[in-house]
CSV table of C-alpha atoms in Angstrom, one decimal:
chain,number,residue,atom,x,y,z
A,1,MET,CA,163.7,-164.8,-159.6
A,2,HIS,CA,167.4,-165.3,-158.8
A,3,GLY,CA,169.4,-168.1,-160.4
A,4,SER,CA,169.7,-170.0,-157.1
A,5,GLU,CA,166.0,-169.9,-156.6
A,6,LEU,CA,165.4,-171.2,-160.1
A,7,SER,CA,167.8,-174.1,-159.6
A,8,ASP,CA,166.2,-174.9,-156.3
A,9,ARG,CA,162.7,-174.9,-157.9
A,10,ASP,CA,164.0,-177.0,-160.8
A,11,ALA,CA,165.4,-179.5,-158.3
A,12,LEU,CA,162.1,-179.6,-156.5
A,13,PHE,CA,160.2,-180.1,-159.7
A,14,ALA,CA,162.5,-182.9,-160.8
A,15,ARG,CA,161.3,-184.9,-157.7
A,16,LEU,CA,157.6,-184.6,-158.5
A,17,ARG,CA,155.6,-187.5,-159.8
A,18,ARG,CA,152.0,-188.1,-161.0
A,19,ARG,CA,151.2,-191.1,-158.9
A,20,PRO,CA,148.5,-192.4,-158.3
A,21,ASP,CA,147.5,-191.0,-161.7
A,22,VAL,CA,148.8,-192.7,-164.8
A,23,GLU,CA,152.5,-192.4,-165.4
A,24,ALA,CA,154.0,-192.7,-168.8
A,25,PRO,CA,156.9,-191.2,-170.8
A,26,ASN,CA,154.6,-188.7,-172.6
A,27,LEU,CA,152.9,-187.6,-169.4
A,28,VAL,CA,154.5,-185.0,-167.2
A,29,ALA,CA,154.1,-183.9,-163.5
A,30,VAL,CA,155.1,-180.3,-164.2
A,31,ASP,CA,154.4,-178.3,-167.3
A,32,ALA,CA,155.4,-174.9,-168.7
A,33,ALA,CA,152.2,-173.4,-167.5
A,34,ASP,CA,153.1,-174.2,-163.9
A,35,ARG,CA,156.4,-172.4,-164.3
A,36,LEU,CA,154.9,-169.4,-166.0
A,37,ILE,CA,152.1,-169.0,-163.4
A,38,LEU,CA,154.7,-169.0,-160.6
A,39,ASP,CA,156.9,-166.5,-162.4
A,40,GLU,CA,154.0,-164.1,-163.2
A,41,ALA,CA,152.9,-164.3,-159.5
A,42,ALA,CA,156.4,-164.2,-158.0
A,43,ALA,CA,156.3,-160.7,-156.5
A,44,ASP,CA,152.8,-161.1,-155.0
A,45,LEU,CA,153.7,-164.5,-153.6
A,46,SER,CA,156.8,-163.2,-151.9
A,47,ALA,CA,154.7,-160.4,-150.3
A,48,ALA,CA,151.7,-162.5,-149.3
A,49,ARG,CA,150.9,-162.9,-145.6
A,50,PRO,CA,150.6,-166.4,-144.2
A,51,GLY,CA,147.3,-168.0,-145.0
A,52,THR,CA,146.4,-165.7,-147.9
A,53,VAL,CA,147.5,-167.8,-150.9
A,54,ALA,CA,145.0,-170.2,-152.5
A,55,VAL,CA,145.7,-172.7,-155.3
A,56,ILE,CA,143.0,-174.2,-157.6
A,57,GLY,CA,143.4,-177.0,-160.1
A,58,ASP,CA,147.0,-177.8,-159.2
A,59,HIS,CA,147.6,-180.9,-161.4
A,60,TYR,CA,150.2,-182.7,-159.2
A,61,GLY,CA,151.5,-180.1,-156.7
A,62,ALA,CA,153.9,-177.9,-158.7
A,63,LEU,CA,152.0,-174.7,-158.0
A,64,THR,CA,151.5,-175.4,-154.3
A,65,LEU,CA,155.0,-176.8,-153.6
A,66,GLY,CA,156.6,-174.2,-155.9
A,67,ALA,CA,154.9,-171.4,-153.9
A,68,ALA,CA,156.0,-172.9,-150.6
A,69,ALA,CA,159.6,-173.7,-151.5
A,70,ALA,CA,160.5,-170.7,-153.7
A,71,HIS,CA,158.5,-168.0,-152.0
A,72,GLY,CA,158.1,-169.2,-148.4
A,73,ALA,CA,154.3,-169.3,-148.6
A,74,THR,CA,152.7,-170.9,-145.6
A,75,GLY,CA,149.1,-171.8,-144.8
A,76,ILE,CA,148.4,-172.4,-148.5
A,77,ARG,CA,144.8,-173.5,-149.2
A,78,VAL,CA,144.3,-175.9,-152.1
A,79,HIS,CA,141.3,-177.2,-154.1
A,80,GLN,CA,141.7,-179.9,-156.7
A,81,ASP,CA,138.6,-181.4,-158.2
A,82,PRO,CA,140.2,-184.8,-159.1
A,83,LEU,CA,141.2,-187.0,-156.1
A,84,THR,CA,144.2,-188.2,-158.0
A,85,GLY,CA,145.5,-184.6,-157.9
A,86,GLU,CA,145.0,-184.4,-154.1
A,87,LEU,CA,146.8,-187.7,-153.6
A,88,ALA,CA,149.7,-186.8,-155.9
A,89,LEU,CA,150.1,-183.5,-154.1
A,90,ALA,CA,150.1,-185.3,-150.7
A,91,ALA,CA,152.7,-187.8,-151.9
A,92,ASN,CA,154.9,-185.1,-153.5
A,93,ALA,CA,154.6,-182.9,-150.4
A,94,GLU,CA,155.8,-185.8,-148.2
A,95,THR,CA,158.7,-186.5,-150.5
A,96,THR,CA,159.8,-182.9,-150.5
A,97,GLY,CA,159.2,-182.3,-146.8
A,98,LEU,CA,156.5,-179.7,-147.4
A,99,SER,CA,153.4,-181.4,-146.1
A,100,ASP,CA,152.9,-178.8,-143.3
A,101,ARG,CA,152.7,-175.9,-145.8
A,102,TYR,CA,149.2,-176.5,-147.2
A,103,ARG,CA,145.8,-178.0,-146.6
A,104,SER,CA,143.1,-179.2,-148.9
A,105,CYS,CA,139.7,-177.3,-149.0
A,106,THR,CA,136.4,-177.4,-150.6
A,107,LEU,CA,135.6,-174.8,-153.3
A,108,GLY,CA,134.1,-171.8,-151.4
A,109,GLU,CA,134.8,-169.7,-148.4
A,110,GLU,CA,136.9,-172.3,-146.7
A,111,LEU,CA,139.3,-172.1,-149.7
A,112,LEU,CA,139.0,-168.4,-150.6
A,113,GLY,CA,138.0,-166.4,-147.5
A,114,GLY,CA,140.6,-163.5,-147.2
A,115,ALA,CA,142.7,-164.8,-150.1
A,116,THR,CA,144.9,-162.1,-151.8
A,117,VAL,CA,146.7,-164.3,-154.3
A,118,VAL,CA,145.1,-167.2,-156.3
A,119,LEU,CA,147.2,-169.5,-158.5
A,120,MET,CA,145.2,-171.6,-160.9
A,121,GLN,CA,145.6,-174.0,-163.8
A,122,LEU,CA,142.8,-173.1,-166.1
A,123,PRO,CA,140.2,-175.8,-166.4
A,124,ARG,CA,139.2,-177.1,-169.8
A,125,SER,CA,135.5,-176.3,-169.4
A,126,LEU,CA,134.0,-172.8,-169.3
A,127,SER,CA,131.3,-174.0,-166.8
A,128,GLU,CA,134.0,-175.0,-164.3
A,129,LEU,CA,135.8,-171.7,-164.8
A,130,THR,CA,132.6,-169.8,-164.3
A,131,GLU,CA,132.0,-171.5,-161.0
A,132,ILE,CA,135.5,-170.9,-159.8
A,133,ALA,CA,135.6,-167.3,-160.9
A,134,GLU,CA,132.3,-166.6,-159.1
A,135,ASN,CA,133.6,-168.2,-155.9
A,136,ILE,CA,136.8,-166.2,-155.9
A,137,ALA,CA,134.8,-162.9,-156.5
A,138,ARG,CA,132.4,-163.8,-153.7
A,139,HIS,CA,134.8,-164.9,-151.0
A,140,ALA,CA,138.3,-163.6,-151.6
A,141,ASP,CA,139.8,-160.3,-150.3
A,142,PRO,CA,138.9,-157.3,-152.5
A,143,SER,CA,142.6,-156.9,-153.3
A,144,VAL,CA,142.8,-160.4,-154.7
A,145,VAL,CA,144.9,-161.1,-157.9
A,146,VAL,CA,144.2,-164.3,-159.8
A,147,TYR,CA,147.0,-165.9,-161.9
A,148,ALA,CA,145.3,-168.4,-164.2
A,149,GLY,CA,147.5,-170.2,-166.7
A,150,GLY,CA,147.4,-173.0,-169.2
A,151,ARG,CA,148.7,-174.2,-172.5
A,152,ASP,CA,147.9,-171.9,-175.5
A,153,LYS,CA,146.0,-174.7,-177.3
A,154,HIS,CA,143.5,-174.9,-174.4
A,155,ILE,CA,143.0,-171.2,-173.8
A,156,SER,CA,140.2,-169.4,-175.7
A,157,THR,CA,139.1,-165.8,-175.8
A,158,ALA,CA,135.9,-167.1,-174.1
A,159,MET,CA,137.9,-167.6,-171.0
A,160,ASN,CA,138.7,-163.9,-170.9
A,161,ASP,CA,135.0,-163.2,-171.2
A,162,VAL,CA,134.2,-165.6,-168.3
A,163,LEU,CA,136.7,-164.0,-166.0
A,164,GLY,CA,135.6,-160.6,-167.2
A,165,ARG,CA,132.1,-161.3,-165.8
A,166,SER,CA,133.5,-161.7,-162.3
A,167,PHE,CA,136.5,-159.2,-162.4
A,168,SER,CA,136.9,-155.7,-163.6
A,169,ALA,CA,140.4,-156.2,-165.1
A,170,VAL,CA,141.7,-159.2,-167.1
A,171,ARG,CA,144.9,-159.2,-169.0
A,172,ALA,CA,146.9,-161.9,-170.8
A,173,SER,CA,150.7,-162.4,-170.3
A,174,LEU,CA,153.1,-162.8,-173.1
A,175,GLY,CA,153.3,-166.4,-174.2
A,176,ARG,CA,156.2,-168.6,-173.3
A,177,GLN,CA,156.8,-172.3,-174.3
A,178,LYS,CA,153.3,-172.4,-175.7
A,179,SER,CA,151.7,-171.3,-172.4
A,180,ARG,CA,150.0,-168.1,-171.2
A,181,VAL,CA,148.7,-166.6,-168.0
A,182,LEU,CA,145.5,-164.6,-167.6
A,183,THR,CA,145.7,-162.2,-164.7
A,184,ALA,CA,142.4,-161.0,-163.1
A,185,SER,CA,141.8,-158.4,-160.4
A,186,GLY,CA,139.0,-156.2,-159.1
A,187,PRO,CA,136.3,-158.8,-158.1
A,188,ALA,CA,132.9,-157.7,-159.1
A,189,ALA,CA,129.9,-157.7,-156.8
A,190,PRO,CA,128.7,-161.3,-156.9
A,191,ALA,CA,125.4,-162.2,-158.4
A,192,GLU,CA,123.5,-165.3,-157.6
A,193,PRO,CA,125.7,-168.4,-158.1
A,194,THR,CA,125.3,-170.0,-161.6
A,195,TYR,CA,126.0,-173.5,-160.2
A,196,PRO,CA,124.6,-176.0,-159.5
A,197,VAL,CA,122.2,-176.1,-162.4
A,198,THR,CA,119.3,-178.4,-162.8
A,199,ASP,CA,117.9,-179.6,-166.1
A,200,HIS,CA,114.9,-182.0,-166.8
A,201,LEU,CA,115.8,-184.5,-169.4
A,202,ALA,CA,112.4,-185.4,-170.8
A,203,ASP,CA,113.6,-188.4,-172.9
A,204,ILE,CA,114.8,-190.3,-169.9
A,205,GLY,CA,112.4,-188.7,-167.3
A,206,LEU,CA,115.1,-187.5,-164.9
A,207,ASP,CA,116.1,-184.2,-163.3
A,208,VAL,CA,119.9,-183.9,-163.5
A,209,VAL,CA,121.9,-181.6,-161.2
A,210,SER,CA,125.3,-180.4,-162.2
A,211,TYR,CA,128.1,-178.4,-160.6
A,212,GLY,CA,130.5,-176.6,-162.9
A,213,ALA,CA,133.3,-179.2,-163.2
A,214,ALA,CA,131.0,-182.2,-163.8
A,215,PHE,CA,131.6,-183.9,-167.1
A,216,ALA,CA,128.8,-183.2,-169.7
A,217,GLY,CA,127.1,-180.8,-167.2
A,218,ALA,CA,123.4,-181.4,-166.8
A,219,LYS,CA,123.1,-182.8,-170.3
A,220,LEU,CA,123.1,-186.5,-171.4
A,221,ASP,CA,126.4,-187.7,-172.7
A,222,ILE,CA,125.8,-189.7,-175.8
A,223,GLY,CA,127.8,-192.7,-174.6
A,224,THR,CA,125.8,-192.8,-171.4
A,225,ARG,CA,122.6,-192.5,-173.5
A,226,TYR,CA,123.5,-195.6,-175.5
A,227,LEU,CA,124.4,-197.6,-172.4
A,228,LEU,CA,121.0,-196.7,-170.9
A,229,ASP,CA,119.3,-198.8,-173.7
A,230,PHE,CA,120.9,-201.9,-172.2
A,231,LEU,CA,120.1,-201.5,-168.5
A,232,PRO,CA,117.0,-203.7,-168.8
A,233,ARG,CA,119.4,-206.6,-169.5
A,234,VAL,CA,121.3,-206.2,-166.3
A,235,ASN,CA,120.9,-209.1,-163.9
A,236,PRO,CA,117.5,-208.5,-162.2
A,237,ARG,CA,118.7,-210.3,-159.1
A,238,ALA,CA,121.5,-207.8,-158.5
A,239,ARG,CA,121.4,-206.2,-155.0
A,240,THR,CA,124.6,-204.1,-155.0
A,241,ALA,CA,125.8,-202.1,-158.0
A,242,VAL,CA,128.5,-199.4,-158.7
A,243,ASP,CA,128.3,-196.6,-161.2
A,244,LEU,CA,132.0,-196.2,-161.8
A,245,GLY,CA,133.0,-192.8,-163.1
A,246,CYS,CA,129.5,-191.7,-162.3
A,247,GLY,CA,129.5,-188.1,-163.5
A,248,THR,CA,126.1,-186.6,-162.6
A,249,GLY,CA,124.7,-190.0,-161.6
A,250,ILE,CA,122.4,-190.6,-164.5
A,251,LEU,CA,123.3,-194.3,-164.7
A,252,ALA,CA,123.1,-194.9,-161.0
A,253,VAL,CA,119.7,-193.3,-160.7
A,254,SER,CA,118.4,-195.1,-163.8
A,255,LEU,CA,119.5,-198.5,-162.5
A,256,ALA,CA,117.9,-197.8,-159.0
A,257,ARG,CA,114.7,-196.8,-160.8
A,258,LEU,CA,114.8,-200.0,-162.9
A,259,LEU,CA,115.6,-202.5,-160.1
A,260,PRO,CA,113.7,-201.6,-156.9
A,261,ASP,CA,115.8,-203.9,-154.7
A,262,VAL,CA,119.3,-202.7,-155.7
A,263,THR,CA,121.5,-200.2,-153.9
A,264,VAL,CA,124.0,-198.3,-156.0
A,265,ILE,CA,127.3,-196.6,-155.1
A,266,ALA,CA,127.9,-193.7,-157.5
A,267,THR,CA,131.7,-193.1,-157.4
A,268,ASP,CA,134.0,-190.7,-159.2
A,269,GLN,CA,137.4,-189.1,-158.5
A,270,SER,CA,135.8,-185.7,-159.2
A,271,SER,CA,134.5,-183.8,-156.2
A,272,ALA,CA,132.1,-181.9,-158.5
A,273,ALA,CA,130.8,-185.2,-160.0
A,274,VAL,CA,130.2,-186.8,-156.6
A,275,ALA,CA,128.3,-183.6,-155.4
A,276,SER,CA,126.3,-183.6,-158.6
A,277,ALA,CA,125.4,-187.3,-158.4
A,278,ALA,CA,124.2,-187.0,-154.8
A,279,ALA,CA,122.1,-184.0,-155.8
A,280,THR,CA,120.7,-185.9,-158.8
A,281,ALA,CA,119.8,-188.8,-156.7
A,282,ARG,CA,117.9,-186.6,-154.2
A,283,ALA,CA,116.2,-184.7,-156.9
A,284,ASN,CA,114.7,-187.9,-158.3
A,285,GLY,CA,113.8,-189.4,-154.9
A,286,PHE,CA,116.5,-192.0,-154.8
A,287,GLY,CA,118.7,-190.5,-152.1
A,288,ASP,CA,118.0,-193.6,-149.9
A,289,ARG,CA,119.3,-196.1,-152.4
A,290,VAL,CA,122.0,-194.2,-154.3
A,291,SER,CA,125.0,-193.3,-152.2
A,292,THR,CA,128.1,-191.4,-153.4
A,293,LEU,CA,131.8,-192.0,-152.9
A,294,ARG,CA,134.8,-189.9,-154.0
A,295,ASP,CA,137.4,-192.5,-154.8
A,296,ASP,CA,140.2,-193.4,-157.2
A,297,ALA,CA,138.7,-196.1,-159.4
A,298,MET,CA,136.9,-198.0,-156.5
A,299,SER,CA,140.2,-198.4,-154.6
A,300,THR,CA,138.5,-198.4,-151.2
A,301,LEU,CA,135.6,-200.8,-152.1
A,302,GLY,CA,135.9,-204.4,-150.9
A,303,THR,CA,136.9,-207.3,-153.1
A,304,ASP,CA,134.0,-209.4,-154.3
A,305,SER,CA,131.5,-206.8,-153.0
A,306,ALA,CA,129.3,-205.9,-156.0
A,307,ASP,CA,127.0,-207.7,-158.3
A,308,VAL,CA,127.1,-205.1,-161.1
A,309,VAL,CA,129.4,-202.3,-162.3
A,310,LEU,CA,128.4,-199.8,-164.9
A,311,CYS,CA,131.2,-197.9,-166.6
A,312,ASN,CA,131.6,-195.2,-169.3
A,313,PRO,CA,135.4,-194.8,-169.0
A,314,PRO,CA,137.3,-191.7,-170.1
A,315,PHE,CA,139.9,-192.0,-172.8
A,316,HIS,CA,141.9,-188.9,-171.7
A,317,VAL,CA,144.3,-188.4,-168.8
A,318,GLY,CA,144.0,-184.6,-168.3
A,319,ALA,CA,144.5,-183.1,-171.8
A,320,ALA,CA,146.3,-186.2,-173.2
A,321,VAL,CA,144.7,-189.0,-175.1
A,322,HIS,CA,145.6,-192.1,-173.0
A,323,THR,CA,143.7,-195.2,-172.1
A,324,GLY,CA,145.6,-196.0,-168.9
A,325,GLY,CA,142.7,-194.7,-166.8
A,326,ALA,CA,140.3,-197.1,-168.4
A,327,SER,CA,142.6,-200.1,-167.8
A,328,LYS,CA,142.8,-199.1,-164.1
A,329,MET,CA,139.0,-199.0,-163.9
A,330,PHE,CA,138.6,-202.4,-165.7
A,331,ALA,CA,141.2,-204.0,-163.4
A,332,GLU,CA,139.4,-202.7,-160.3
A,333,ALA,CA,136.0,-203.8,-161.6
A,334,GLY,CA,137.5,-207.3,-162.0
A,335,ARG,CA,138.5,-207.2,-158.3
A,336,VAL,CA,135.3,-205.6,-156.9
A,337,LEU,CA,132.8,-207.8,-158.7
A,338,ARG,CA,131.7,-211.1,-157.1
A,339,PRO,CA,132.1,-214.3,-159.1
A,340,GLY,CA,129.4,-214.2,-161.8
A,341,GLY,CA,129.2,-210.4,-161.5
A,342,GLU,CA,128.7,-208.2,-164.5
A,343,LEU,CA,130.6,-205.2,-165.9
A,344,TRP,CA,128.6,-203.2,-168.4
A,345,THR,CA,130.9,-200.9,-170.4
A,346,VAL,CA,130.3,-198.3,-173.2
A,347,TYR,CA,133.3,-197.0,-175.1
A,348,ASN,CA,134.3,-195.4,-178.4
A,349,SER,CA,134.4,-198.4,-180.8
A,350,HIS,CA,137.8,-197.5,-182.3
A,351,LEU,CA,139.4,-198.1,-178.9
A,352,GLY,CA,138.8,-201.8,-179.1
A,353,TYR,CA,138.7,-202.5,-175.4
A,354,ARG,CA,137.1,-206.0,-175.7
A,355,GLY,CA,140.4,-207.9,-175.4
A,356,ARG,CA,141.5,-205.8,-172.5
A,357,LEU,CA,138.2,-206.4,-170.7
A,358,GLN,CA,138.4,-210.1,-171.4
A,359,ARG,CA,141.9,-210.2,-169.8
A,360,LEU,CA,141.2,-207.9,-166.8
A,361,VAL,CA,137.6,-208.8,-165.9
A,362,GLY,CA,136.3,-212.0,-167.6
A,363,THR,CA,134.3,-213.4,-170.5
A,364,THR,CA,133.3,-210.3,-172.6
A,365,ASP,CA,130.6,-210.2,-175.2
A,366,VAL,CA,129.7,-207.3,-177.5
A,367,VAL,CA,126.0,-206.7,-176.9
A,368,GLY,CA,125.6,-203.5,-178.9
A,369,ARG,CA,127.4,-201.4,-181.5
A,370,ASN,CA,126.3,-198.2,-183.3
A,371,PRO,CA,128.4,-196.0,-185.6
A,372,LYS,CA,130.3,-194.5,-182.7
A,373,PHE,CA,130.0,-196.7,-179.6
A,374,THR,CA,130.3,-200.3,-178.4
A,375,VAL,CA,128.6,-201.8,-175.4
A,376,THR,CA,130.0,-204.9,-173.8
A,377,ARG,CA,129.0,-207.3,-170.9
A,378,SER,CA,131.9,-208.8,-169.1
A,379,VAL,CA,131.3,-211.6,-166.5
A,380,VAL,CA,133.8,-212.4,-163.8
């Protein structure tokens, strides 16, 4: 890449922000992996025909907008599992005048049909990578080359193995600034899709359906398992409830089973989680009372619209340990709950959220604590 192109790209990157995701001095909108992916793919990007570049897992738009600005790519198709990533890309594209260069797509043929170049931030989970790799091999052009990068500390040899099951050639780049790129080519003949998977959890009597990117997969997260013990104490007169950060929908379906008159909205910013929760609700016969919504912390739900919110909040923002996401969820719960409404929260005890819940929601009591988790009930 020429010096002028580098300086133009750096000027572009300097304008990118993370909003509406958490912004803080230790959280960046562009990382070294973004830069390395674009550098490794530079020749293929410059030669790509319009509409043949796909981007997966772009955190805040650096890959998409970098390909558009530095390599003239048009008709870029993008899939980001978190809604915050989609919204950040849209805001950054508008700021930089590049909104017409890409469109958001679902994972599958819409995203990958005929693609010859795929840029990807490697996901943290092997299950998500498996689903992505299988989709690329199934739908992309046979000549496709995949440039999948990440920070060294998050890349494992198992990722090479996962890619190797869907591609005949996988090689790793030299490292740079603690980042690396895995390049995959030669898509293999696709087998039956691995995802979604369904598992019967006998101890809670539910069939759980999971797509690759859903947190905890088809298993029962131990925090959720602890909160389930307290669902019988939820207000039995509740008619509207929200499973906030629903994952595969275990809490939503469990509450619907417990309270026959309640309707539940299972909401998450992850497209895989929302698809998983909808499938879990149908698999257990609750598709009529559990609806799903892909949203950023209930931002589109009405004020004073719910009787109960259930929440098992994350304590990471991407790869960084940060509690800003939880605070956002608590503040929105305080807004969405009606006066007298209840927020039931489970969290790692060392995080000490009780004071924050008291401030953002209302009177908060600790109703359970084990060696790892705390469960609280907050009343608006």
